[in-house]
mmCIF file of C-alpha atoms in Angstrom:
data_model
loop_
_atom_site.group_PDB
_atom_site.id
_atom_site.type_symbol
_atom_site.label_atom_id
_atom_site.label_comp_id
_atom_site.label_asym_id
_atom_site.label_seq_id
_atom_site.Cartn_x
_atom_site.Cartn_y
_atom_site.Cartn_z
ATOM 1 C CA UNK A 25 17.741 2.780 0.403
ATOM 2 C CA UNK A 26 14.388 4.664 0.722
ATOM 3 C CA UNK A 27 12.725 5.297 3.817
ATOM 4 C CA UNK A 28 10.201 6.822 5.333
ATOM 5 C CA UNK A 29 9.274 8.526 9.303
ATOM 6 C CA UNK A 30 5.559 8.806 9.677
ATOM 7 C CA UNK A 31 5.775 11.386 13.039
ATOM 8 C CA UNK A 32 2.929 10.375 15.210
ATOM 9 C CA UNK A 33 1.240 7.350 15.509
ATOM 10 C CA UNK A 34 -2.067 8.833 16.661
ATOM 11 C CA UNK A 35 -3.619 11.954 15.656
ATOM 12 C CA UNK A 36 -6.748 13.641 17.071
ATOM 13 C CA UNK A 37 -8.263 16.582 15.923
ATOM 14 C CA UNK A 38 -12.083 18.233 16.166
ATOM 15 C CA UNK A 39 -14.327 18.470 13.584
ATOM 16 C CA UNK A 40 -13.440 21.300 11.646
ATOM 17 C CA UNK A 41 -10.050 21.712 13.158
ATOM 18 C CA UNK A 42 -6.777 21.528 10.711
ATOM 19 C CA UNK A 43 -5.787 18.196 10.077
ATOM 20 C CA UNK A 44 -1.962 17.927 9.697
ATOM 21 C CA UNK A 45 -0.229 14.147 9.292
ATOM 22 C CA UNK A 46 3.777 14.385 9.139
ATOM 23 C CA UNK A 47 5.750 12.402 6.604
ATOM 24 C CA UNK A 48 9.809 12.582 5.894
ATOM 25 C CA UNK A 49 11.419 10.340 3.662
ATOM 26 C CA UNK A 50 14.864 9.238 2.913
ATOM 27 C CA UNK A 51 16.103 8.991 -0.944
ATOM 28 C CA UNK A 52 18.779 9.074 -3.015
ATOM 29 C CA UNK A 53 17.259 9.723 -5.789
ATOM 30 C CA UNK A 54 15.000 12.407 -6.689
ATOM 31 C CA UNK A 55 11.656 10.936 -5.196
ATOM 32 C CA UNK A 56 8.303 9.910 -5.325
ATOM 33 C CA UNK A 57 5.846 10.310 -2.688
ATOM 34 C CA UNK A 58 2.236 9.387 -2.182
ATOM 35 C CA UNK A 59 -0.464 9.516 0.296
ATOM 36 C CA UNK A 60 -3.246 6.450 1.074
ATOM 37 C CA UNK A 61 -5.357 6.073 3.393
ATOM 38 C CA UNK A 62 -7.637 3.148 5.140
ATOM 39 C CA UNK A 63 -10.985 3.310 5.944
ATOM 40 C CA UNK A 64 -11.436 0.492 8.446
ATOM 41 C CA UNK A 65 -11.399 -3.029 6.951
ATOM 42 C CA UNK A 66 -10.601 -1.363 3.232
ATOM 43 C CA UNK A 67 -8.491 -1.619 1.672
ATOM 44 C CA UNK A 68 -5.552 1.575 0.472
ATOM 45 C CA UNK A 69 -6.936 4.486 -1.484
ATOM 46 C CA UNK A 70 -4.930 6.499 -3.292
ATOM 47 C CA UNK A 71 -5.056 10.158 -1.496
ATOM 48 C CA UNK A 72 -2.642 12.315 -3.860
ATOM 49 C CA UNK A 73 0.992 12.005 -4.843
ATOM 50 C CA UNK A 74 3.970 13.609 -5.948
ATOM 51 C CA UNK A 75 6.020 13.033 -9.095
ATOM 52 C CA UNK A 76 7.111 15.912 -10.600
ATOM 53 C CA UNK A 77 6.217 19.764 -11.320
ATOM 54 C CA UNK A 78 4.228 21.474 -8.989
ATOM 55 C CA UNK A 79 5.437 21.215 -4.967
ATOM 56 C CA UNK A 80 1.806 21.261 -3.756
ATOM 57 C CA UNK A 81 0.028 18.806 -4.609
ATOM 58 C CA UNK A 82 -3.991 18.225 -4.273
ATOM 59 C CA UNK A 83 -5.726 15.488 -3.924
ATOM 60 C CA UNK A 84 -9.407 14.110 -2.950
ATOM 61 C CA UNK A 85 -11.429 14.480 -0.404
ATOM 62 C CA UNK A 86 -9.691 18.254 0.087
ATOM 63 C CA UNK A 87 -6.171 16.660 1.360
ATOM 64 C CA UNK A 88 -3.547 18.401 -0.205
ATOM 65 C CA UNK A 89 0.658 17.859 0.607
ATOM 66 C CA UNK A 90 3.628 20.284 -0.174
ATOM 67 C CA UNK A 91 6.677 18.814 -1.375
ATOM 68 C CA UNK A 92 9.868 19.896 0.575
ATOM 69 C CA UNK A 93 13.332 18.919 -0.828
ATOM 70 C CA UNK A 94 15.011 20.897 1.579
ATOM 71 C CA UNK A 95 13.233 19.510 4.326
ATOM 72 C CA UNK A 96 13.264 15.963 3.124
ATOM 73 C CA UNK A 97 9.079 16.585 3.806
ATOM 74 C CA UNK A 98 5.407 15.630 2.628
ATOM 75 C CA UNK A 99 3.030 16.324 4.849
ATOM 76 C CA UNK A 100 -0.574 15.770 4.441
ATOM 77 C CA UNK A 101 -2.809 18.692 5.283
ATOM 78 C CA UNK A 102 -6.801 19.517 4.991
ATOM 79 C CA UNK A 103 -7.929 22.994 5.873
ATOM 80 C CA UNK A 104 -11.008 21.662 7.769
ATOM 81 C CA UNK A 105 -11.446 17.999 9.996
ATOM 82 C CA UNK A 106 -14.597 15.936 8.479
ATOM 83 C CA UNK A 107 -15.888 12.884 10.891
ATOM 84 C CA UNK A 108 -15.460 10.677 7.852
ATOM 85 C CA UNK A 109 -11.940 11.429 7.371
ATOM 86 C CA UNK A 110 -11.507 9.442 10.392
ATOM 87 C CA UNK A 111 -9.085 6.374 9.016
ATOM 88 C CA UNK A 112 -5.395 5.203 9.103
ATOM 89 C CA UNK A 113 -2.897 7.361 6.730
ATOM 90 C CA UNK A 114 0.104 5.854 4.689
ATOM 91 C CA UNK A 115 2.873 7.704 3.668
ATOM 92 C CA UNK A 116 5.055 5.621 1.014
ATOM 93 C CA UNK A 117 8.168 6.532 -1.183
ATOM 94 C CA UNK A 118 8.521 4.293 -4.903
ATOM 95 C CA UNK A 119 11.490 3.014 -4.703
ATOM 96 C CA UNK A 120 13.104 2.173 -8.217
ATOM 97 C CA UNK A 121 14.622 -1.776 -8.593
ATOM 98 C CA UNK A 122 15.748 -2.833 -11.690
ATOM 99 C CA UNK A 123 14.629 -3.011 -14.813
ATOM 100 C CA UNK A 124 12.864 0.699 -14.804
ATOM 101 C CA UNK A 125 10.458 -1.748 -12.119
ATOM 102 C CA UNK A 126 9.358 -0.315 -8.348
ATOM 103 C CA UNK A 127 8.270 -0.903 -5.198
ATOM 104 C CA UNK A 128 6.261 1.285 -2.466
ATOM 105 C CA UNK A 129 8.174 1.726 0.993
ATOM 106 C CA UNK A 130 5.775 2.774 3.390
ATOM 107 C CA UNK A 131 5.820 4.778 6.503
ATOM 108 C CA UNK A 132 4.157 2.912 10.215
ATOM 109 C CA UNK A 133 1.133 4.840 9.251
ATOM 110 C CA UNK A 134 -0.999 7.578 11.486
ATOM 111 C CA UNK A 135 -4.419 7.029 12.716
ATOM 112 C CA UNK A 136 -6.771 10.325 12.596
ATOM 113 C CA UNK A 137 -9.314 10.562 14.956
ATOM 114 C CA UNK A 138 -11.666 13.357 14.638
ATOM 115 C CA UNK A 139 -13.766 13.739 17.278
ATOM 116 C CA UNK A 140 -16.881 16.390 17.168
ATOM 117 C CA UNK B 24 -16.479 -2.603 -11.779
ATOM 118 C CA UNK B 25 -14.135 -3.179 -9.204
ATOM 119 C CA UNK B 26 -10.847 -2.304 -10.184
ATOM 120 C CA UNK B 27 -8.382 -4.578 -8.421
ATOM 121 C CA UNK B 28 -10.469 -7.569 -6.624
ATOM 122 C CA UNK B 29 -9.058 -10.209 -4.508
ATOM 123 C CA UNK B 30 -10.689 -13.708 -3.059
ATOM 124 C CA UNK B 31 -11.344 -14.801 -0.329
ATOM 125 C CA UNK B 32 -11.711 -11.198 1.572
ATOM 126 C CA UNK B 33 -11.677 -13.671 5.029
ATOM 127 C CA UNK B 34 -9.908 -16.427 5.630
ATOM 128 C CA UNK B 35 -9.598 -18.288 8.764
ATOM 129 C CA UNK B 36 -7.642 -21.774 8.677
ATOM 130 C CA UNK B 37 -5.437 -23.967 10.994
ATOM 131 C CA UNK B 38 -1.735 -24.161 11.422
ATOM 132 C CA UNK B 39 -0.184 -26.518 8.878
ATOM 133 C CA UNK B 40 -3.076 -26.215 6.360
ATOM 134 C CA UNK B 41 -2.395 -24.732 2.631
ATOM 135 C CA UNK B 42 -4.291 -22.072 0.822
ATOM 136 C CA UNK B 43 -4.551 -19.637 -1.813
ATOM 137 C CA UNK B 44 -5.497 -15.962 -2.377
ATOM 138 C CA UNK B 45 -6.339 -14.955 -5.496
ATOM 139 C CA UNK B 46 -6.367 -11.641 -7.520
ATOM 140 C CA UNK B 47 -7.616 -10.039 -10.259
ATOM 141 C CA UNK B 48 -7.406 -6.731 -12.154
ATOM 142 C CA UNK B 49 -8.995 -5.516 -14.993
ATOM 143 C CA UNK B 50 -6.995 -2.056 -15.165
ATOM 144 C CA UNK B 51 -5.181 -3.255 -17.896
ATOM 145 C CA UNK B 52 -2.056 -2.977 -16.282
ATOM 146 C CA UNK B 53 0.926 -5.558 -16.955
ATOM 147 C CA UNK B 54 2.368 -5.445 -13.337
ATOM 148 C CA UNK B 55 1.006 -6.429 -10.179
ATOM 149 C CA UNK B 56 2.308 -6.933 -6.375
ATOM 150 C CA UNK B 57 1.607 -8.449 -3.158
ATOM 151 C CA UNK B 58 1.650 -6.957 -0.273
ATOM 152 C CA UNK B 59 1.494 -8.138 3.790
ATOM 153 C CA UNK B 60 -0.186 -5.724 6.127
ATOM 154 C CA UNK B 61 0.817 -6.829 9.882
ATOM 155 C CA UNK B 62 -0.900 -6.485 13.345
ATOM 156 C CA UNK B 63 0.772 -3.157 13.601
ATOM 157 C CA UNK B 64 -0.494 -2.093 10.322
ATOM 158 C CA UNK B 65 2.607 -2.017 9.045
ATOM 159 C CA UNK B 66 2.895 -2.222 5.036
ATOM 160 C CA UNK B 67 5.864 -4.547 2.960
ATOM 161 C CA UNK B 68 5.931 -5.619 -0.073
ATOM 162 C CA UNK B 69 6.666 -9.113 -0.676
ATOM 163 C CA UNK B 70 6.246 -9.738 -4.541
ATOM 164 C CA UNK B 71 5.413 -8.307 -8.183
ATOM 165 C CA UNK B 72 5.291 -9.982 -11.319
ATOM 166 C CA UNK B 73 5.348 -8.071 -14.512
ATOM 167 C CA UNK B 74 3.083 -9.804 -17.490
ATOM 168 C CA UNK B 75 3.478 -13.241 -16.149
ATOM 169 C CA UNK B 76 7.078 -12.654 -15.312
ATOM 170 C CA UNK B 77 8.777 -12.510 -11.136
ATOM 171 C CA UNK B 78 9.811 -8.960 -10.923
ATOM 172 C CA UNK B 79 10.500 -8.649 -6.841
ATOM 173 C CA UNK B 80 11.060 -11.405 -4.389
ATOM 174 C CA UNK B 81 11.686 -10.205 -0.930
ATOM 175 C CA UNK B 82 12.840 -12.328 2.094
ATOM 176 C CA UNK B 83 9.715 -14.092 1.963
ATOM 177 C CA UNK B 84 9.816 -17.601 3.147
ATOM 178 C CA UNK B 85 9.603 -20.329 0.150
ATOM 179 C CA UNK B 86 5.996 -21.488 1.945
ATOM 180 C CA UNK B 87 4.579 -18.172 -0.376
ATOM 181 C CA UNK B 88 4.714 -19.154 -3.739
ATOM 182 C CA UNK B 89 3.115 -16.311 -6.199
ATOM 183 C CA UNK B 90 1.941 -17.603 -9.556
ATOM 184 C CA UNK B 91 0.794 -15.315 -12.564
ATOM 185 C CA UNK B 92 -1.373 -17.088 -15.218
ATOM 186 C CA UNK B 93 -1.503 -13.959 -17.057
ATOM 187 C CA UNK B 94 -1.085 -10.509 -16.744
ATOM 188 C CA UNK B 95 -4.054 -9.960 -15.481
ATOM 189 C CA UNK B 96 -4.657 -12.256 -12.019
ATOM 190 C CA UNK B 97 -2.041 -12.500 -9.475
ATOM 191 C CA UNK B 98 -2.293 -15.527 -6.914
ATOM 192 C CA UNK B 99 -0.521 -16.239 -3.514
ATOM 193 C CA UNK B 100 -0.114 -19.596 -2.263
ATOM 194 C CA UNK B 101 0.938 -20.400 0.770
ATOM 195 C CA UNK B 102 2.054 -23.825 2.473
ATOM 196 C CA UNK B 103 2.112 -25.292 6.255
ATOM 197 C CA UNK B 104 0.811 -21.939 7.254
ATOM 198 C CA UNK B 105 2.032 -20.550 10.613
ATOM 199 C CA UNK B 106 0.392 -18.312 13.579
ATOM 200 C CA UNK B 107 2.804 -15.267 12.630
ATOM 201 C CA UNK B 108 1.088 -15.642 8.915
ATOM 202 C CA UNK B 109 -1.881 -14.108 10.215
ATOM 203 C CA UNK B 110 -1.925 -10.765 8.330
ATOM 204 C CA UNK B 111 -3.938 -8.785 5.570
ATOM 205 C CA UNK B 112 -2.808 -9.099 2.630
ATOM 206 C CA UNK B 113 -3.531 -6.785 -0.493
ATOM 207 C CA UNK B 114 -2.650 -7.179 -4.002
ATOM 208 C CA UNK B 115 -1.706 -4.456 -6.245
ATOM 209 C CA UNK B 116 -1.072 -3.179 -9.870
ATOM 210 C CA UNK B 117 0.378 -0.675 -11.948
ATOM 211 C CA UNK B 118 1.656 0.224 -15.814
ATOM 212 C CA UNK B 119 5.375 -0.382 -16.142
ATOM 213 C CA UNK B 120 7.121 2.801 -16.041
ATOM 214 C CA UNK B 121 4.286 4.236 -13.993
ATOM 215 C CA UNK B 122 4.349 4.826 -10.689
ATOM 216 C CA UNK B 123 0.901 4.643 -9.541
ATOM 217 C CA UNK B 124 0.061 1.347 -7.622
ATOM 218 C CA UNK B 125 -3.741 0.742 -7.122
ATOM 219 C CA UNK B 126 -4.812 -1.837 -4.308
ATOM 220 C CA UNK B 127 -7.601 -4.021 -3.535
ATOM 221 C CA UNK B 128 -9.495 -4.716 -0.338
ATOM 222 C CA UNK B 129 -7.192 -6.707 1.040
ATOM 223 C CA UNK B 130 -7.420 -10.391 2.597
ATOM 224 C CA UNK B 131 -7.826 -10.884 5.919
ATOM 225 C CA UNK B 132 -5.946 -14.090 6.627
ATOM 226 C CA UNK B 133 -6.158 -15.302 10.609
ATOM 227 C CA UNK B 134 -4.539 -18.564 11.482
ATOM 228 C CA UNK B 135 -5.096 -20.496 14.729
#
């Protein structure tokens, strides 16, 4: 079964600084991955994700992740800490049923806190 | 226009009452989930119905009862609520054969 390991519960960066959220998943199957994130109260946005193709993958806001097969790996990264990325991060894996049907397994989720 | 919608965003009831959540998306999309969002923030999925049609029933107790009038709306019922119901819960939806799930706001269920 799919699974994913968000490393790090709580992140906290400066303004400015790199922001770097950890995600490894578990699959059997070649995988999908995605990022979403939660701006208090709100609901999930979707950040970027990972089907197929190109390893590094770019999404809004500036996030961007890197696919890793080897290392079973998706982090999130963004080059430079904004105060309004400040929000709780979701790492999930689609994980096929049947029927060609599928369901998101999600990681605990990390909290970035930027602070200025 | 909001994409995925959900009503009530609050909800605060006693133990042993009944209630429903409803959903709607306008996406066009012909499959749609719940989700339960706990204390700890952490994320499950507990249903999805594809074009009227249960898709995914996880160990949910039988006191959540999803119903699908069409492909479009999604609604959650739920029976002789309990304290550990107290959650947020979002609905969802997605093409079949696409991967891509897009969520609403979420509803904030607290029971006392």
């Amino acid at each position: 079964a799919q699974s994913v390991t968000q490393l790090g519960s709580h992140v906290s960066v400066s303004e400015g600084a790199l922001v770097l959220l950890r995600c490894n998943y578990s699959s059997s199957v070649p995988p999908y991955l995605f990022w979403y994130v939660q701006y208090p109260n709100q609901g999930l946005q979707l950040l970027l994700k990972y089907t197929t193709g190109a390893t590094l993958v770019k999404g809004i806001n500036g996030f961007e992740a890197e696919f890793k097969k080897s290392e079973t790996s998706f982090h999130l990264t963004k080059p430079s800490a904004h105060m309004s990325d400040a929000a709780e991060y979701f790492c999930a894996v689609s994980d096929q049923v049947s029927g060609g049907y599928n369901k998101l397994i999600f990681g605990a989720g990390t909290r970035l806190a930027v602070h200025p | 226009d909001t994409a995925v919608s959900q009503t009530p965003k609050y909800l605060v009831t006693q133990m042993g009452n009944d209630k429903s959540i409803k959903c709607e998306q306008n996406l066009g999309h012909d499959t749609m989930y719940w989700y339960k969002q706990d204390s700890k923030k952490f994320l499950k999925i507990m249903f999805s119905y594809n074009n009227k049609e249960l898709i995914i029933n996880e160990t949910v107790p039988n006191r959540f009862s999803p119903k699908s009038p069409d492909k479009a709306h999604l609604n959650l019922h739920i029976n002789s609520l309990e304290l550990g119901d107290s959650a947020v819960y979002f609905c969802a939806s997605s093409q079949y054969l696409k991967e891509t799930q897009y969520f609403g706001p979420g509803t904030r269920l607290l029971v006392l």
